[in-house]
Tab-separated table of C-alpha atoms in Angstrom:
chain	number	residue	atom	x	y	z
I	94	MET	CA	0.103	-0.028	-0.143
I	95	THR	CA	1.329	3.414	-0.844
I	96	ILE	CA	0.349	6.524	1.112
I	97	ASN	CA	-0.182	9.402	-1.155
I	98	VAL	CA	-0.740	12.655	0.511
I	99	LYS	CA	-0.651	15.698	-1.801
I	100	LYS	CA	-2.856	18.114	0.188
I	101	ILE	CA	-2.799	18.572	4.089
I	102	LEU	CA	-5.437	20.636	5.959
I	103	TYR	CA	-4.250	22.398	9.050
I	104	PRO	CA	-7.051	24.230	10.957
I	105	THR	CA	-5.967	26.669	13.489
I	106	ASP	CA	-7.421	28.669	16.437
I	107	PHE	CA	-4.018	30.391	17.080
I	108	SER	CA	-3.758	28.400	20.606
I	109	ASP	CA	-0.591	26.976	21.655
I	110	PRO	CA	-1.770	23.436	20.933
I	111	SER	CA	-2.761	24.485	17.467
I	112	ALA	CA	0.707	26.315	16.906
I	113	TYR	CA	2.553	23.076	18.198
I	114	ALA	CA	0.479	21.119	15.614
I	115	LEU	CA	1.807	23.325	12.671
I	116	ASN	CA	5.293	21.659	13.250
I	117	TYR	CA	3.776	18.396	12.392
I	118	ALA	CA	1.654	19.692	9.403
I	119	ALA	CA	4.637	21.633	7.873
I	120	GLU	CA	7.036	18.859	8.438
I	121	MET	CA	4.664	16.285	6.724
I	122	ALA	CA	4.118	18.666	3.993
I	123	LYS	CA	7.740	18.562	3.316
I	124	LEU	CA	8.122	14.918	3.725
I	125	PHE	CA	5.286	14.307	1.132
I	126	ASP	CA	5.947	17.549	-1.011
I	127	ALA	CA	2.386	18.183	-0.297
I	128	GLU	CA	0.632	21.546	-0.402
I	129	LEU	CA	-0.464	22.876	3.201
I	130	GLU	CA	-3.798	24.565	3.460
I	131	LEU	CA	-4.110	26.541	6.849
I	132	LEU	CA	-7.594	27.329	7.724
I	133	HIS	CA	-9.087	29.508	10.368
I	134	VAL	CA	-12.707	29.290	11.310
I	135	MET	CA	-14.549	32.409	12.692
I	136	LEU	CA	-17.904	32.592	14.336
I	137	ASP	CA	-20.464	34.049	11.870
I	138	GLU	CA	-22.962	36.899	12.930
I	139	SER	CA	-25.527	34.459	13.648
I	140	GLN	CA	-23.548	32.877	16.359
I	141	LEU	CA	-22.839	36.018	18.107
I	142	VAL	CA	-24.972	37.191	21.029
I	143	SER	CA	-27.247	40.228	20.120
I	144	PHE	CA	-27.035	42.689	22.940
I	145	TYR	CA	-27.279	46.436	23.190
I	146	LEU	CA	-24.230	48.599	23.510
I	147	PRO	CA	-24.238	52.085	22.677
I	148	GLN	CA	-22.569	52.858	19.274
I	149	ILE	CA	-21.812	49.232	18.546
I	150	THR	CA	-23.737	47.113	16.303
I	151	VAL	CA	-23.203	43.252	15.899
I	152	GLN	CA	-22.363	44.125	12.278
I	153	ASN	CA	-19.549	46.391	13.356
I	154	LEU	CA	-18.408	43.908	15.961
I	155	ALA	CA	-18.409	41.004	13.322
I	156	LYS	CA	-16.343	43.192	11.003
I	157	ASP	CA	-13.809	44.075	13.789
I	158	MET	CA	-13.578	40.355	14.670
I	159	GLU	CA	-13.007	39.341	11.024
I	160	ASP	CA	-10.410	42.046	10.489
I	161	GLY	CA	-8.639	40.935	13.909
I	162	ALA	CA	-8.766	37.619	12.785
I	163	THR	CA	-7.308	38.120	9.319
I	164	ALA	CA	-4.480	40.116	11.088
I	165	LYS	CA	-3.818	37.258	13.536
I	166	LEU	CA	-3.413	34.753	10.720
I	167	LYS	CA	-1.191	36.881	8.537
I	168	ASP	CA	0.943	37.371	11.692
I	169	PHE	CA	0.817	33.612	12.651
I	170	ILE	CA	2.052	32.741	9.305
I	171	ALA	CA	4.758	35.485	9.263
I	172	ASN	CA	6.217	34.112	12.382
I	173	ALA	CA	6.025	30.414	11.435
I	174	GLU	CA	9.724	29.702	10.775
I	175	VAL	CA	8.405	26.115	10.051
I	176	LEU	CA	6.679	27.226	6.897
I	177	LYS	CA	9.815	28.019	5.009
I	178	GLY	CA	10.198	25.706	1.998
I	179	VAL	CA	6.466	24.574	2.243
I	180	LYS	CA	3.913	25.196	-0.455
I	181	TYR	CA	0.958	26.748	1.497
I	182	LYS	CA	-2.234	28.938	1.093
I	183	TYR	CA	-4.360	30.064	3.834
I	184	THR	CA	-8.154	30.578	4.002
I	185	MET	CA	-10.654	32.027	6.620
I	186	THR	CA	-14.230	30.931	6.834
I	187	LYS	CA	-17.186	31.438	9.403
I	188	GLY	CA	-19.188	28.857	10.999
I	189	ILE	CA	-18.939	26.104	13.387
I	190	ALA	CA	-15.230	24.939	13.639
I	191	ASP	CA	-15.731	21.270	13.243
I	192	GLU	CA	-18.346	21.367	10.431
I	193	GLU	CA	-16.186	24.068	8.430
I	194	ILE	CA	-13.094	21.988	8.945
I	195	VAL	CA	-14.765	18.885	7.461
I	196	ARG	CA	-16.440	20.929	4.784
I	197	ALA	CA	-13.024	22.442	3.770
I	198	ALA	CA	-11.496	18.948	3.595
I	199	GLN	CA	-14.055	17.943	1.571
I	200	ALA	CA	-13.901	20.713	-0.915
I	201	SER	CA	-10.336	20.749	-1.210
I	202	GLY	CA	-9.743	17.049	-1.640
I	203	ALA	CA	-7.446	16.848	1.409
I	204	ASP	CA	-5.698	13.609	2.046
I	205	LEU	CA	-4.700	14.504	5.531
I	206	ILE	CA	-5.875	16.809	8.268
I	207	VAL	CA	-3.359	17.733	10.973
I	208	ILE	CA	-5.174	19.334	13.985
I	209	GLY	CA	-3.950	20.248	17.475
I	210	THR	CA	-5.742	19.419	20.442
I	211	HIS	CA	-6.225	20.731	24.235
I	212	GLY	CA	-6.367	17.435	25.717
I	213	ARG	CA	-8.990	18.480	28.131
I	214	THR	CA	-10.807	15.767	30.052
I	215	GLY	CA	-13.529	15.325	32.547
I	216	PHE	CA	-15.811	18.296	33.266
I	217	GLU	CA	-13.888	20.558	30.971
I	218	HIS	CA	-14.293	18.309	28.190
I	219	VAL	CA	-17.906	17.840	28.708
I	220	LEU	CA	-18.281	21.712	29.071
I	221	PHE	CA	-16.102	22.720	26.002
I	222	GLY	CA	-16.300	19.517	23.853
I	223	SER	CA	-13.573	18.825	21.404
I	224	THR	CA	-13.586	20.165	17.872
I	225	ALA	CA	-10.635	17.765	17.171
I	226	GLU	CA	-12.640	14.672	18.124
I	227	LYS	CA	-15.619	15.769	16.090
I	228	VAL	CA	-13.296	16.381	13.115
I	229	VAL	CA	-12.111	12.659	13.685
I	230	ARG	CA	-15.432	11.354	13.672
I	231	LYS	CA	-16.578	13.252	10.656
I	232	ALA	CA	-13.736	13.803	8.365
I	233	PRO	CA	-13.412	12.318	4.795
I	234	CYS	CA	-9.759	11.490	5.110
I	235	PRO	CA	-7.321	10.537	8.000
I	236	VAL	CA	-6.817	12.961	10.823
I	237	LEU	CA	-3.599	13.398	12.901
I	238	THR	CA	-4.312	14.821	16.207
I	239	VAL	CA	-1.232	16.445	17.951
I	240	ARG	CA	-1.258	17.111	21.661
I	241	LYS	CA	1.586	19.156	23.085
I	242	LYS	CA	3.625	17.521	25.914
I	243	GLU	CA	3.170	19.024	29.466
I	244	GLU	CA	7.176	19.494	29.641
I	245	ASP	CA	7.242	21.199	26.067
């Protein structure tokens, strides 16, 4: 059996576990001479809580959040030394993270998803859930979950 990986999807939420997983995604892209697609999923306006604040609308808040996320993604990429020598592109989308990650993998024909995990357990896991776990269950391709060791 030959493993043929030409496209790797790497979703990021800019967290430490996600940044750590980028090392694996980039090294695998180099190893397989694959294209790396970086993806950030933002909440869309319908997921924002509507409330009244003087001089602020949900639309303005959503635009500010999108502008901030775009700047954060560009900064994240600019500071990622591990991306040197890697063919990559980046995209941003809005929606529910696990659903958008699976949708992006399907649309791009990803051969592999590399995703960081926080490693939450117990009550914290029940409360926050696990995007990585949902992606593993629904993904159209293999998923490599990367958890940062405590001593790292």
